[in-house]
mmCIF file of C-alpha atoms in Angstrom:
data_model
loop_
_atom_site.group_PDB
_atom_site.id
_atom_site.type_symbol
_atom_site.label_atom_id
_atom_site.label_comp_id
_atom_site.label_asym_id
_atom_site.label_seq_id
_atom_site.Cartn_x
_atom_site.Cartn_y
_atom_site.Cartn_z
ATOM 1 C CA MET Q 152 297.776 -122.892 21.403
ATOM 2 C CA ILE Q 153 299.773 -122.665 18.180
ATOM 3 C CA LYS Q 154 302.159 -119.729 17.818
ATOM 4 C CA VAL Q 155 303.381 -118.658 14.377
ATOM 5 C CA PHE Q 156 305.066 -115.690 12.774
ATOM 6 C CA GLY Q 157 302.295 -113.762 11.109
ATOM 7 C CA SER Q 158 299.758 -110.959 11.173
ATOM 8 C CA ILE Q 159 296.000 -110.513 11.170
ATOM 9 C CA LYS Q 160 293.994 -107.506 10.014
ATOM 10 C CA THR Q 161 290.785 -106.836 11.921
ATOM 11 C CA ASP Q 162 289.093 -104.161 14.000
ATOM 12 C CA ASN Q 163 287.304 -106.683 16.199
ATOM 13 C CA TYR Q 164 290.014 -107.195 18.797
ATOM 14 C CA ILE Q 165 289.093 -107.422 22.471
ATOM 15 C CA PRO Q 166 291.879 -105.695 24.453
ATOM 16 C CA TYR Q 167 293.085 -107.310 27.654
ATOM 17 C CA VAL Q 168 295.832 -106.120 30.007
ATOM 18 C CA PRO Q 169 297.545 -109.168 31.501
ATOM 19 C CA GLU Q 170 298.198 -109.413 35.188
ATOM 20 C CA GLU Q 171 301.686 -109.718 36.573
ATOM 21 C CA ASP Q 172 303.361 -112.977 35.493
ATOM 22 C CA GLU Q 173 300.436 -113.704 33.127
ATOM 23 C CA THR Q 174 301.017 -114.109 29.392
ATOM 24 C CA CYS Q 175 298.620 -113.361 26.561
ATOM 25 C CA ASP Q 176 298.788 -116.989 25.468
ATOM 26 C CA GLN Q 177 297.846 -118.243 28.927
ATOM 27 C CA HIS Q 178 294.886 -115.884 29.272
ATOM 28 C CA CYS Q 179 293.510 -116.815 25.843
ATOM 29 C CA PHE Q 180 294.001 -120.508 26.573
ATOM 30 C CA ASP Q 181 292.059 -120.206 29.842
ATOM 31 C CA SER Q 182 289.260 -118.033 28.381
ATOM 32 C CA ASP Q 183 286.414 -119.960 26.761
ATOM 33 C CA TYR Q 184 285.578 -117.138 24.342
ATOM 34 C CA CYS Q 185 289.122 -116.569 23.035
ATOM 35 C CA VAL Q 186 290.355 -118.207 19.811
ATOM 36 C CA LEU Q 187 293.351 -115.988 18.986
ATOM 37 C CA THR Q 188 295.652 -113.523 20.695
ATOM 38 C CA VAL Q 189 298.394 -111.094 19.681
ATOM 39 C CA ASN Q 190 300.855 -109.577 22.165
ATOM 40 C CA ASN Q 191 300.789 -105.832 21.521
ATOM 41 C CA THR Q 192 303.538 -104.869 23.995
ATOM 42 C CA VAL Q 193 301.324 -103.509 26.796
ATOM 43 C CA GLU Q 194 298.129 -105.444 26.158
ATOM 44 C CA CYS Q 195 296.766 -108.589 24.587
ATOM 45 C CA LEU Q 196 294.565 -108.283 21.515
ATOM 46 C CA GLU Q 197 292.107 -111.183 21.536
ATOM 47 C CA LEU Q 198 289.482 -112.464 19.114
ATOM 48 C CA SER Q 199 286.283 -114.231 20.151
ATOM 49 C CA HIS Q 200 284.307 -117.062 18.585
ATOM 50 C CA VAL Q 201 281.036 -115.703 20.004
ATOM 51 C CA ASP Q 202 280.281 -113.329 17.112
ATOM 52 C CA ARG Q 203 280.137 -115.782 14.230
ATOM 53 C CA ASN Q 204 279.631 -113.059 11.608
ATOM 54 C CA ASN Q 205 283.342 -112.222 11.738
ATOM 55 C CA THR Q 206 285.962 -113.778 9.466
ATOM 56 C CA TYR Q 207 289.612 -113.755 10.554
ATOM 57 C CA LEU Q 208 292.553 -114.443 8.242
ATOM 58 C CA ILE Q 209 296.024 -115.157 9.610
ATOM 59 C CA GLU Q 210 298.743 -114.266 7.098
ATOM 60 C CA ARG Q 211 301.771 -116.474 7.762
ATOM 61 C CA GLY Q 212 305.171 -114.736 7.995
ATOM 62 C CA SER Q 213 308.792 -115.747 8.520
ATOM 63 C CA SER Q 214 309.770 -113.169 11.131
ATOM 64 C CA GLY Q 215 308.429 -110.225 13.101
ATOM 65 C CA SER Q 216 305.138 -110.282 14.999
ATOM 66 C CA LYS Q 217 303.619 -113.515 16.257
ATOM 67 C CA VAL Q 218 300.037 -114.752 16.388
ATOM 68 C CA SER Q 219 298.778 -117.453 18.768
ATOM 69 C CA PHE Q 220 295.573 -119.295 17.908
ATOM 70 C CA LYS Q 221 293.712 -121.988 19.770
ATOM 71 C CA VAL Q 222 293.243 -125.586 18.617
ATOM 72 C CA THR Q 223 292.411 -128.804 20.426
ATOM 73 C CA LEU Q 224 295.376 -131.158 20.344
ATOM 74 C CA PRO Q 225 295.031 -134.933 20.823
ATOM 75 C CA ASP Q 226 295.896 -136.146 24.332
ATOM 76 C CA ASN Q 227 297.312 -132.694 25.123
ATOM 77 C CA ASN Q 228 300.386 -133.576 23.074
ATOM 78 C CA CYS Q 229 301.946 -131.469 20.351
ATOM 79 C CA PRO Q 230 301.956 -133.506 17.109
ATOM 80 C CA ALA Q 231 304.088 -132.849 14.060
ATOM 81 C CA PHE Q 232 303.068 -129.573 12.423
ATOM 82 C CA ASN Q 233 301.777 -131.258 9.259
ATOM 83 C CA GLU Q 234 299.589 -133.634 11.308
ATOM 84 C CA ILE Q 235 297.530 -130.956 13.080
ATOM 85 C CA ASN Q 236 293.882 -130.868 11.964
ATOM 86 C CA TYR Q 237 293.265 -127.327 13.284
ATOM 87 C CA SER Q 238 289.997 -128.110 15.047
ATOM 88 C CA LEU Q 239 288.781 -126.492 18.253
ATOM 89 C CA THR Q 240 286.314 -128.193 20.580
ATOM 90 C CA LEU Q 241 284.337 -125.670 22.621
ATOM 91 C CA PRO Q 242 283.178 -126.413 26.192
ATOM 92 C CA SER Q 243 279.683 -126.929 24.727
ATOM 93 C CA GLY Q 244 281.025 -129.818 22.624
ATOM 94 C CA GLU Q 245 280.693 -127.896 19.356
ATOM 95 C CA ILE Q 246 283.660 -128.434 17.023
ATOM 96 C CA LEU Q 247 284.920 -125.513 14.938
ATOM 97 C CA TYR Q 248 287.728 -125.432 12.395
ATOM 98 C CA TRP Q 249 290.515 -123.202 11.203
ATOM 99 C CA ASN Q 250 290.728 -123.585 7.416
ATOM 100 C CA GLU Q 251 294.286 -123.823 6.136
ATOM 101 C CA THR Q 252 294.896 -121.545 3.127
ATOM 102 C CA GLU Q 253 297.869 -121.001 0.836
ATOM 103 C CA SER Q 254 299.034 -118.069 2.953
ATOM 104 C CA GLY Q 255 297.926 -119.076 6.448
ATOM 105 C CA TRP Q 256 294.681 -119.905 8.235
ATOM 106 C CA GLU Q 257 291.127 -118.639 8.019
ATOM 107 C CA TRP Q 258 288.476 -118.523 10.747
ATOM 108 C CA LYS Q 259 285.087 -118.574 9.027
ATOM 109 C CA GLN Q 260 282.289 -119.997 11.127
ATOM 110 C CA CYS Q 261 278.545 -120.185 11.074
ATOM 111 C CA ARG Q 262 276.502 -118.791 13.919
ATOM 112 C CA GLU Q 263 276.117 -121.226 16.779
ATOM 113 C CA GLY Q 264 273.618 -123.935 15.887
ATOM 114 C CA TRP Q 265 273.642 -123.107 12.161
ATOM 115 C CA LYS Q 266 274.692 -125.665 9.552
ATOM 116 C CA LYS Q 267 277.662 -124.925 7.281
ATOM 117 C CA PHE Q 268 277.774 -126.079 3.649
ATOM 118 C CA GLU Q 269 280.786 -125.796 1.343
ATOM 119 C CA ARG Q 270 279.422 -125.345 -2.181
ATOM 120 C CA SER Q 271 281.033 -126.444 -5.437
ATOM 121 C CA ASP Q 272 281.407 -122.813 -6.566
ATOM 122 C CA GLY Q 273 283.722 -122.093 -3.608
ATOM 123 C CA ASN Q 274 281.142 -120.272 -1.490
ATOM 124 C CA THR Q 275 280.457 -121.197 2.134
ATOM 125 C CA VAL Q 276 276.812 -120.940 3.186
ATOM 126 C CA CYS Q 277 275.272 -121.167 6.663
ATOM 127 C CA MET Q 278 271.680 -122.341 7.103
ATOM 128 C CA GLN Q 279 269.139 -122.705 9.869
ATOM 129 C CA THR Q 280 265.495 -123.771 9.783
ATOM 130 C CA PHE Q 281 262.768 -122.051 11.804
ATOM 131 C CA ARG Q 282 259.490 -123.728 12.697
ATOM 132 C CA VAL Q 283 256.308 -121.684 12.699
ATOM 133 C CA ASP Q 284 253.614 -124.187 13.644
ATOM 134 C CA GLU Q 285 250.813 -121.663 13.204
ATOM 135 C CA GLY Q 286 251.954 -121.003 9.618
ATOM 136 C CA ILE Q 287 253.744 -118.135 7.881
ATOM 137 C CA THR Q 288 253.624 -116.553 4.420
ATOM 138 C CA ARG Q 289 256.626 -116.518 2.133
ATOM 139 C CA ASN Q 290 256.997 -112.720 2.309
ATOM 140 C CA ALA Q 291 256.864 -112.821 6.097
ATOM 141 C CA SER Q 292 259.569 -115.506 6.016
ATOM 142 C CA LYS Q 293 261.812 -113.221 3.961
ATOM 143 C CA THR Q 294 261.277 -110.420 6.463
ATOM 144 C CA GLU Q 295 262.044 -112.673 9.439
ATOM 145 C CA CYS Q 296 265.325 -113.766 7.836
ATOM 146 C CA GLU Q 297 266.353 -110.196 7.012
ATOM 147 C CA GLU Q 298 265.652 -109.068 10.573
ATOM 148 C CA ILE Q 299 268.394 -111.403 11.832
ATOM 149 C CA GLY Q 300 270.851 -110.389 9.110
ATOM 150 C CA ALA Q 301 270.212 -113.392 6.883
ATOM 151 C CA LYS Q 302 268.273 -114.218 3.721
ATOM 152 C CA LEU Q 303 265.624 -116.720 2.764
ATOM 153 C CA THR Q 304 268.005 -119.258 1.268
ATOM 154 C CA GLY Q 305 268.178 -121.208 -1.929
ATOM 155 C CA VAL Q 306 269.244 -124.846 -2.131
ATOM 156 C CA ALA Q 307 272.209 -125.888 -4.292
ATOM 157 C CA SER Q 308 272.912 -129.555 -3.561
ATOM 158 C CA VAL Q 309 271.483 -132.890 -2.511
ATOM 159 C CA ASP Q 310 273.247 -132.536 0.869
ATOM 160 C CA GLU Q 311 271.447 -129.271 1.557
ATOM 161 C CA SER Q 312 268.093 -130.719 0.489
ATOM 162 C CA GLU Q 313 268.560 -133.821 2.640
ATOM 163 C CA TRP Q 314 269.490 -131.712 5.676
ATOM 164 C CA ILE Q 315 266.301 -129.645 5.272
ATOM 165 C CA HIS Q 316 264.283 -132.829 4.799
ATOM 166 C CA GLY Q 317 265.737 -134.156 8.054
ATOM 167 C CA LYS Q 318 264.567 -131.009 9.823
ATOM 168 C CA LEU Q 319 261.106 -131.481 8.331
ATOM 169 C CA MET Q 320 261.010 -135.050 9.600
ATOM 170 C CA GLU Q 321 261.638 -133.751 13.123
ATOM 171 C CA SER Q 322 258.329 -131.883 12.773
ATOM 172 C CA GLU Q 323 256.260 -134.780 11.426
ATOM 173 C CA LYS Q 324 254.232 -135.254 14.618
ATOM 174 C CA VAL Q 325 253.156 -131.614 14.735
ATOM 175 C CA THR Q 326 250.711 -131.882 11.840
ATOM 176 C CA ASP Q 327 249.838 -134.182 8.942
ATOM 177 C CA TRP Q 328 252.309 -132.380 6.688
ATOM 178 C CA TYR Q 329 255.027 -129.798 7.146
ATOM 179 C CA SER Q 330 257.004 -127.518 4.831
ATOM 180 C CA PHE Q 331 259.643 -124.788 4.912
ATOM 181 C CA TRP Q 332 259.885 -121.826 2.548
ATOM 182 C CA ILE Q 333 263.111 -121.476 0.528
ATOM 183 C CA ASP Q 334 264.228 -118.839 -1.959
ATOM 184 C CA GLY Q 335 263.483 -119.314 -5.632
ATOM 185 C CA GLN Q 336 260.391 -118.169 -7.442
ATOM 186 C CA ARG Q 337 259.133 -118.302 -10.993
ATOM 187 C CA GLN Q 338 259.165 -114.735 -12.248
ATOM 188 C CA CYS Q 339 256.326 -114.233 -14.721
ATOM 189 C CA ASP Q 340 255.177 -111.022 -16.365
ATOM 190 C CA SER Q 341 251.567 -109.935 -16.828
ATOM 191 C CA LEU Q 342 251.342 -111.956 -20.043
ATOM 192 C CA GLY Q 343 252.340 -115.174 -18.306
ATOM 193 C CA ASN Q 344 255.889 -115.316 -19.705
ATOM 194 C CA CYS Q 345 258.072 -117.089 -17.105
ATOM 195 C CA VAL Q 346 261.804 -116.560 -17.448
ATOM 196 C CA THR Q 347 262.735 -119.823 -15.704
ATOM 197 C CA LEU Q 348 261.184 -121.955 -18.442
ATOM 198 C CA PRO Q 349 262.407 -122.632 -22.018
ATOM 199 C CA ASP Q 350 262.623 -119.580 -24.309
ATOM 200 C CA ASN Q 351 261.308 -117.372 -21.495
ATOM 201 C CA ASN Q 352 257.801 -118.622 -22.228
ATOM 202 C CA CYS Q 353 255.337 -120.395 -19.988
ATOM 203 C CA PRO Q 354 254.332 -123.476 -22.002
ATOM 204 C CA ALA Q 355 251.071 -125.343 -21.875
ATOM 205 C CA PHE Q 356 250.875 -127.443 -18.734
ATOM 206 C CA ASP Q 357 250.938 -130.762 -20.580
ATOM 207 C CA THR Q 358 254.142 -129.822 -22.471
ATOM 208 C CA ILE Q 359 256.340 -129.068 -19.422
ATOM 209 C CA ASP Q 360 259.246 -131.518 -19.179
ATOM 210 C CA TRP Q 361 259.597 -131.138 -15.365
ATOM 211 C CA THR Q 362 263.392 -130.812 -15.345
ATOM 212 C CA LEU Q 363 265.443 -128.773 -12.888
ATOM 213 C CA THR Q 364 268.927 -127.482 -13.720
ATOM 214 C CA LEU Q 365 271.045 -127.041 -10.576
ATOM 215 C CA PRO Q 366 273.697 -124.292 -10.248
ATOM 216 C CA SER Q 367 276.313 -127.021 -10.789
ATOM 217 C CA GLY Q 368 274.814 -127.739 -14.223
ATOM 218 C CA ASP Q 369 273.384 -131.107 -13.173
ATOM 219 C CA ILE Q 370 269.913 -131.735 -14.569
ATOM 220 C CA LYS Q 371 267.372 -133.440 -12.308
ATOM 221 C CA SER Q 372 263.850 -134.507 -13.178
ATOM 222 C CA TRP Q 373 260.460 -134.717 -11.544
ATOM 223 C CA ASN Q 374 258.714 -137.861 -12.787
ATOM 224 C CA PRO Q 375 254.965 -137.407 -13.428
ATOM 225 C CA THR Q 376 252.871 -140.207 -11.929
ATOM 226 C CA GLU Q 377 249.165 -140.985 -11.965
ATOM 227 C CA LEU Q 378 248.774 -139.130 -8.668
ATOM 228 C CA GLY Q 379 251.256 -136.278 -9.111
ATOM 229 C CA TRP Q 380 255.035 -136.055 -9.354
ATOM 230 C CA GLU Q 381 257.877 -138.121 -7.963
ATOM 231 C CA TRP Q 382 261.402 -136.950 -7.055
ATOM 232 C CA LYS Q 383 263.663 -139.961 -7.565
ATOM 233 C CA GLU Q 384 267.354 -139.211 -8.014
ATOM 234 C CA CYS Q 385 270.616 -141.133 -7.715
ATOM 235 C CA ARG Q 386 273.357 -140.382 -5.230
ATOM 236 C CA ASP Q 387 275.519 -137.444 -6.225
ATOM 237 C CA GLY Q 388 277.842 -138.462 -9.072
ATOM 238 C CA TRP Q 389 276.054 -141.740 -9.865
ATOM 239 C CA LYS Q 390 274.603 -142.470 -13.304
ATOM 240 C CA LYS Q 391 270.867 -143.093 -13.641
ATOM 241 C CA PHE Q 392 269.404 -145.557 -16.130
ATOM 242 C CA GLU Q 393 265.704 -145.981 -16.863
ATOM 243 C CA ARG Q 394 265.100 -149.606 -17.793
ATOM 244 C CA ASP Q 395 262.450 -150.927 -20.163
ATOM 245 C CA TYR Q 396 260.478 -152.728 -17.487
ATOM 246 C CA GLY Q 397 259.904 -149.639 -15.342
ATOM 247 C CA ARG Q 398 262.845 -149.857 -12.981
ATOM 248 C CA THR Q 399 265.348 -147.091 -12.312
ATOM 249 C CA VAL Q 400 268.913 -148.157 -11.530
ATOM 250 C CA CYS Q 401 271.867 -146.042 -10.362
ATOM 251 C CA MET Q 402 275.449 -147.061 -11.173
ATOM 252 C CA GLN Q 403 278.980 -145.964 -10.386
ATOM 253 C CA THR Q 404 282.352 -147.353 -11.467
ATOM 254 C CA PHE Q 405 285.302 -147.706 -9.099
ATOM 255 C CA ARG Q 406 288.939 -147.911 -10.242
ATOM 256 C CA VAL Q 407 291.385 -150.250 -8.538
ATOM 257 C CA ASP Q 408 294.579 -149.928 -10.573
ATOM 258 C CA GLU Q 409 296.402 -152.517 -8.487
ATOM 259 C CA GLY Q 410 293.676 -155.047 -9.283
ATOM 260 C CA ILE Q 411 290.789 -156.571 -7.343
ATOM 261 C CA LYS Q 412 289.138 -159.988 -7.238
ATOM 262 C CA ARG Q 413 285.513 -160.397 -8.159
ATOM 263 C CA ASN Q 414 284.406 -161.492 -4.664
ATOM 264 C CA ASP Q 415 286.214 -158.530 -3.105
ATOM 265 C CA SER Q 416 284.297 -156.279 -5.507
ATOM 266 C CA LEU Q 417 281.043 -157.769 -4.230
ATOM 267 C CA THR Q 418 282.093 -156.905 -0.688
ATOM 268 C CA LYS Q 419 283.101 -153.352 -1.633
ATOM 269 C CA CYS Q 420 279.711 -152.672 -3.208
ATOM 270 C CA ASN Q 421 277.849 -154.188 -0.259
ATOM 271 C CA GLU Q 422 279.791 -151.987 2.168
ATOM 272 C CA ILE Q 423 278.233 -148.865 0.614
ATOM 273 C CA GLY Q 424 274.734 -150.329 0.522
ATOM 274 C CA THR Q 425 274.780 -151.364 -3.147
ATOM 275 C CA ASN Q 426 275.361 -154.450 -5.289
ATOM 276 C CA LEU Q 427 277.880 -155.465 -7.887
ATOM 277 C CA THR Q 428 275.579 -154.600 -10.762
ATOM 278 C CA GLY Q 429 274.273 -156.430 -13.784
ATOM 279 C CA LEU Q 430 273.748 -154.937 -17.244
ATOM 280 C CA VAL Q 431 270.625 -155.024 -19.391
ATOM 281 C CA SER Q 432 271.275 -152.655 -22.289
ATOM 282 C CA GLU Q 433 273.764 -151.305 -24.790
ATOM 283 C CA GLU Q 434 273.387 -147.858 -23.205
ATOM 284 C CA GLU Q 435 274.630 -149.126 -19.841
ATOM 285 C CA THR Q 436 277.476 -151.101 -21.386
ATOM 286 C CA ASN Q 437 278.599 -148.187 -23.577
ATOM 287 C CA TRP Q 438 278.699 -145.926 -20.524
ATOM 288 C CA ILE Q 439 281.183 -148.339 -18.924
ATOM 289 C CA TYR Q 440 283.167 -148.647 -22.177
ATOM 290 C CA GLU Q 441 283.566 -144.859 -22.277
ATOM 291 C CA GLN Q 442 285.122 -144.808 -18.824
ATOM 292 C CA LEU Q 443 287.394 -147.762 -19.528
ATOM 293 C CA ARG Q 444 288.504 -146.157 -22.785
ATOM 294 C CA GLU Q 445 289.217 -142.803 -21.141
ATOM 295 C CA ILE Q 446 291.302 -144.355 -18.358
ATOM 296 C CA GLY Q 447 293.130 -146.718 -20.701
ATOM 297 C CA GLU Q 448 294.055 -144.088 -23.288
ATOM 298 C CA GLU Q 449 295.035 -141.536 -20.664
ATOM 299 C CA ASN Q 450 297.409 -143.990 -18.985
ATOM 300 C CA SER Q 451 298.490 -145.970 -22.090
ATOM 301 C CA TYR Q 452 297.212 -149.232 -20.619
ATOM 302 C CA ASP Q 453 297.219 -152.405 -22.731
ATOM 303 C CA SER Q 454 293.815 -153.369 -21.357
ATOM 304 C CA TYR Q 455 291.361 -152.443 -18.632
ATOM 305 C CA ALA Q 456 288.299 -154.192 -17.190
ATOM 306 C CA TYR Q 457 285.559 -153.757 -14.571
ATOM 307 C CA TRP Q 458 283.689 -156.575 -12.829
ATOM 308 C CA ILE Q 459 279.904 -156.886 -13.217
ATOM 309 C CA VAL Q 460 277.683 -159.284 -11.266
ATOM 310 C CA GLU Q 461 276.841 -161.926 -13.890
ATOM 311 C CA GLN Q 462 278.472 -165.346 -13.638
ATOM 312 C CA MET Q 463 278.551 -168.350 -15.955
ATOM 313 C CA LEU Q 464 278.205 -171.380 -13.674
ATOM 314 C CA CYS Q 465 279.267 -174.717 -15.103
ATOM 315 C CA PRO Q 466 278.835 -177.640 -12.700
ATOM 316 C CA ASN Q 467 277.513 -179.864 -15.508
ATOM 317 C CA SER Q 468 276.069 -177.638 -18.213
ATOM 318 C CA CYS Q 469 276.742 -173.883 -18.185
ATOM 319 C CA TYR Q 470 274.086 -171.329 -17.319
ATOM 320 C CA LEU Q 471 274.046 -167.586 -16.566
ATOM 321 C CA THR Q 472 273.219 -166.320 -13.092
ATOM 322 C CA ASN Q 473 272.624 -162.791 -11.847
ATOM 323 C CA ARG Q 474 272.431 -161.917 -8.174
ATOM 324 C CA ASP Q 475 271.856 -158.168 -7.969
ATOM 325 C CA GLY Q 476 268.078 -158.617 -7.713
ATOM 326 C CA TYR Q 477 267.080 -156.016 -10.309
ATOM 327 C CA SER Q 478 268.800 -156.891 -13.633
ATOM 328 C CA LEU Q 479 266.114 -159.158 -15.064
ATOM 329 C CA SER Q 480 267.502 -159.618 -18.555
ATOM 330 C CA SER Q 481 269.424 -162.047 -20.746
ATOM 331 C CA TYR Q 482 271.456 -159.171 -22.210
ATOM 332 C CA ALA Q 483 274.811 -160.384 -20.845
ATOM 333 C CA LEU Q 484 274.101 -163.929 -22.051
ATOM 334 C CA GLU Q 485 273.424 -162.647 -25.562
ATOM 335 C CA HIS Q 486 276.404 -160.260 -25.738
ATOM 336 C CA HIS Q 487 279.288 -162.043 -24.033
ATOM 337 C CA ASP Q 488 282.355 -163.845 -25.308
ATOM 338 C CA TYR Q 489 285.015 -166.061 -23.711
ATOM 339 C CA LEU Q 490 288.448 -164.752 -22.805
ATOM 340 C CA LYS Q 491 289.680 -168.348 -22.903
ATOM 341 C CA GLU Q 492 288.128 -171.574 -24.097
ATOM 342 C CA GLU Q 493 288.235 -173.655 -20.908
ATOM 343 C CA LEU Q 494 285.333 -173.058 -18.558
ATOM 344 C CA GLU Q 495 285.756 -173.587 -14.845
ATOM 345 C CA LYS Q 496 283.024 -174.276 -12.313
ATOM 346 C CA GLU Q 497 282.670 -170.574 -11.561
ATOM 347 C CA ASN Q 498 283.393 -168.108 -14.336
ATOM 348 C CA CYS Q 499 282.865 -164.396 -13.826
ATOM 349 C CA MET Q 500 282.063 -161.585 -16.224
ATOM 350 C CA PHE Q 501 283.758 -158.264 -16.733
ATOM 351 C CA VAL Q 502 283.450 -155.405 -19.196
ATOM 352 C CA TYR Q 503 286.749 -155.317 -21.065
ATOM 353 C CA TRP Q 504 288.646 -152.787 -23.198
ATOM 354 C CA THR Q 505 291.929 -153.055 -25.102
ATOM 355 C CA PRO Q 506 293.289 -150.543 -27.661
ATOM 356 C CA GLU Q 507 295.197 -152.490 -30.333
ATOM 357 C CA PRO Q 508 293.126 -153.723 -31.981
ATOM 358 C CA THR Q 509 290.266 -151.991 -30.202
ATOM 359 C CA VAL Q 510 288.122 -154.512 -28.349
ATOM 360 C CA GLU Q 511 285.148 -153.549 -26.182
ATOM 361 C CA ARG Q 512 283.332 -156.611 -24.988
ATOM 362 C CA ILE Q 513 281.712 -158.425 -22.060
ATOM 363 C CA TYR Q 514 283.938 -161.412 -21.368
ATOM 364 C CA VAL Q 515 283.575 -164.580 -19.335
ATOM 365 C CA THR Q 516 286.829 -165.183 -17.479
ATOM 366 C CA SER Q 517 288.237 -166.567 -14.241
ATOM 367 C CA CYS Q 518 287.267 -164.638 -11.105
ATOM 368 C CA GLU Q 519 290.786 -163.493 -10.255
ATOM 369 C CA THR Q 520 291.658 -159.910 -11.234
ATOM 370 C CA ALA Q 521 290.140 -156.843 -12.894
ATOM 371 C CA GLN Q 522 291.050 -153.173 -12.545
ATOM 372 C CA GLY Q 523 287.775 -152.089 -10.990
ATOM 373 C CA TYR Q 524 284.096 -152.832 -10.595
ATOM 374 C CA VAL Q 525 280.631 -151.407 -11.186
ATOM 375 C CA CYS Q 526 278.268 -150.958 -8.235
ATOM 376 C CA GLY Q 527 274.570 -150.326 -8.610
ATOM 377 C CA TYR Q 528 271.282 -150.100 -6.775
ATOM 378 C CA ARG Q 529 267.637 -149.798 -7.662
ATOM 379 C CA LEU Q 530 265.809 -146.562 -6.901
ATOM 380 C CA LYS Q 531 262.605 -147.390 -5.074
#
């Protein structure tokens, strides 16, 4: 239990009169349902985790009344106050959290078994899927959700979509295909005007661009294929490039201000299931230049560079090698320069920026130090 000066406003207290020589803290600690208690002179006022629809907010104070709330402490020891993670492990094994706020702590939990998602707009959403093997209409799904005090939900992130997909995969042996209703519906009037499409009009089928704008503002695309449509998107925050020879590659840059060797960059990319990437176009290179320029100007750096995968190997005569497995192009060979004249046996490439005079170039250099690296992977 953690005891602090503070107060909590709620009408959901469970009153309990302690027995002789029993404290409110001890009773709450020993009671599986209790997560918080306040000593109200003659009785204990307790709060329960069982009803997950309730939100409790502890307002921290400096004197006066005290509030005791339950957390699970490591090894039954009391760590330094700023090292507490405010988690509570229930007897069932479920882990719940007190969220630290500017003024105290907040208890805001999903119903037992429901999945909690923290959205980019600051809202917390709880979700649960429900299988109906015999089938159910969308309107009936809405009614079922409302009957348990919930709503047929929308989806606002890749994490939410992947969680639902995982639930679908659990049902794959039930039938040849499986699907769950979600909220979201094209609203069209009697004339066929659909407000979710450009200019509030429903265009001809062959003129639809198949894009989806998420609440975050990110734009995703369905790719038409010969057989239908394909959903092929990069990890959240990664940049997607469509290459001339039909491959889709996702890239992300990683800053290492203290410097990193080229081989260590390879390892870092491999650890997250990607490769140190190669480059095949001006578009890809300019995207890296923009990030180098932004970091360099913001921090007044003299120069800044990110490793890419290409190497100029020179055992006898020099030749370019690329080992990411998907950058099948001589672009780097045709657009590189040398940072110094002497070539060693292994010379690495980085994308380089310097402000005075402005230089943005792919350079061949020794494999020692750059200020970051570019990871990539091919979407399959």
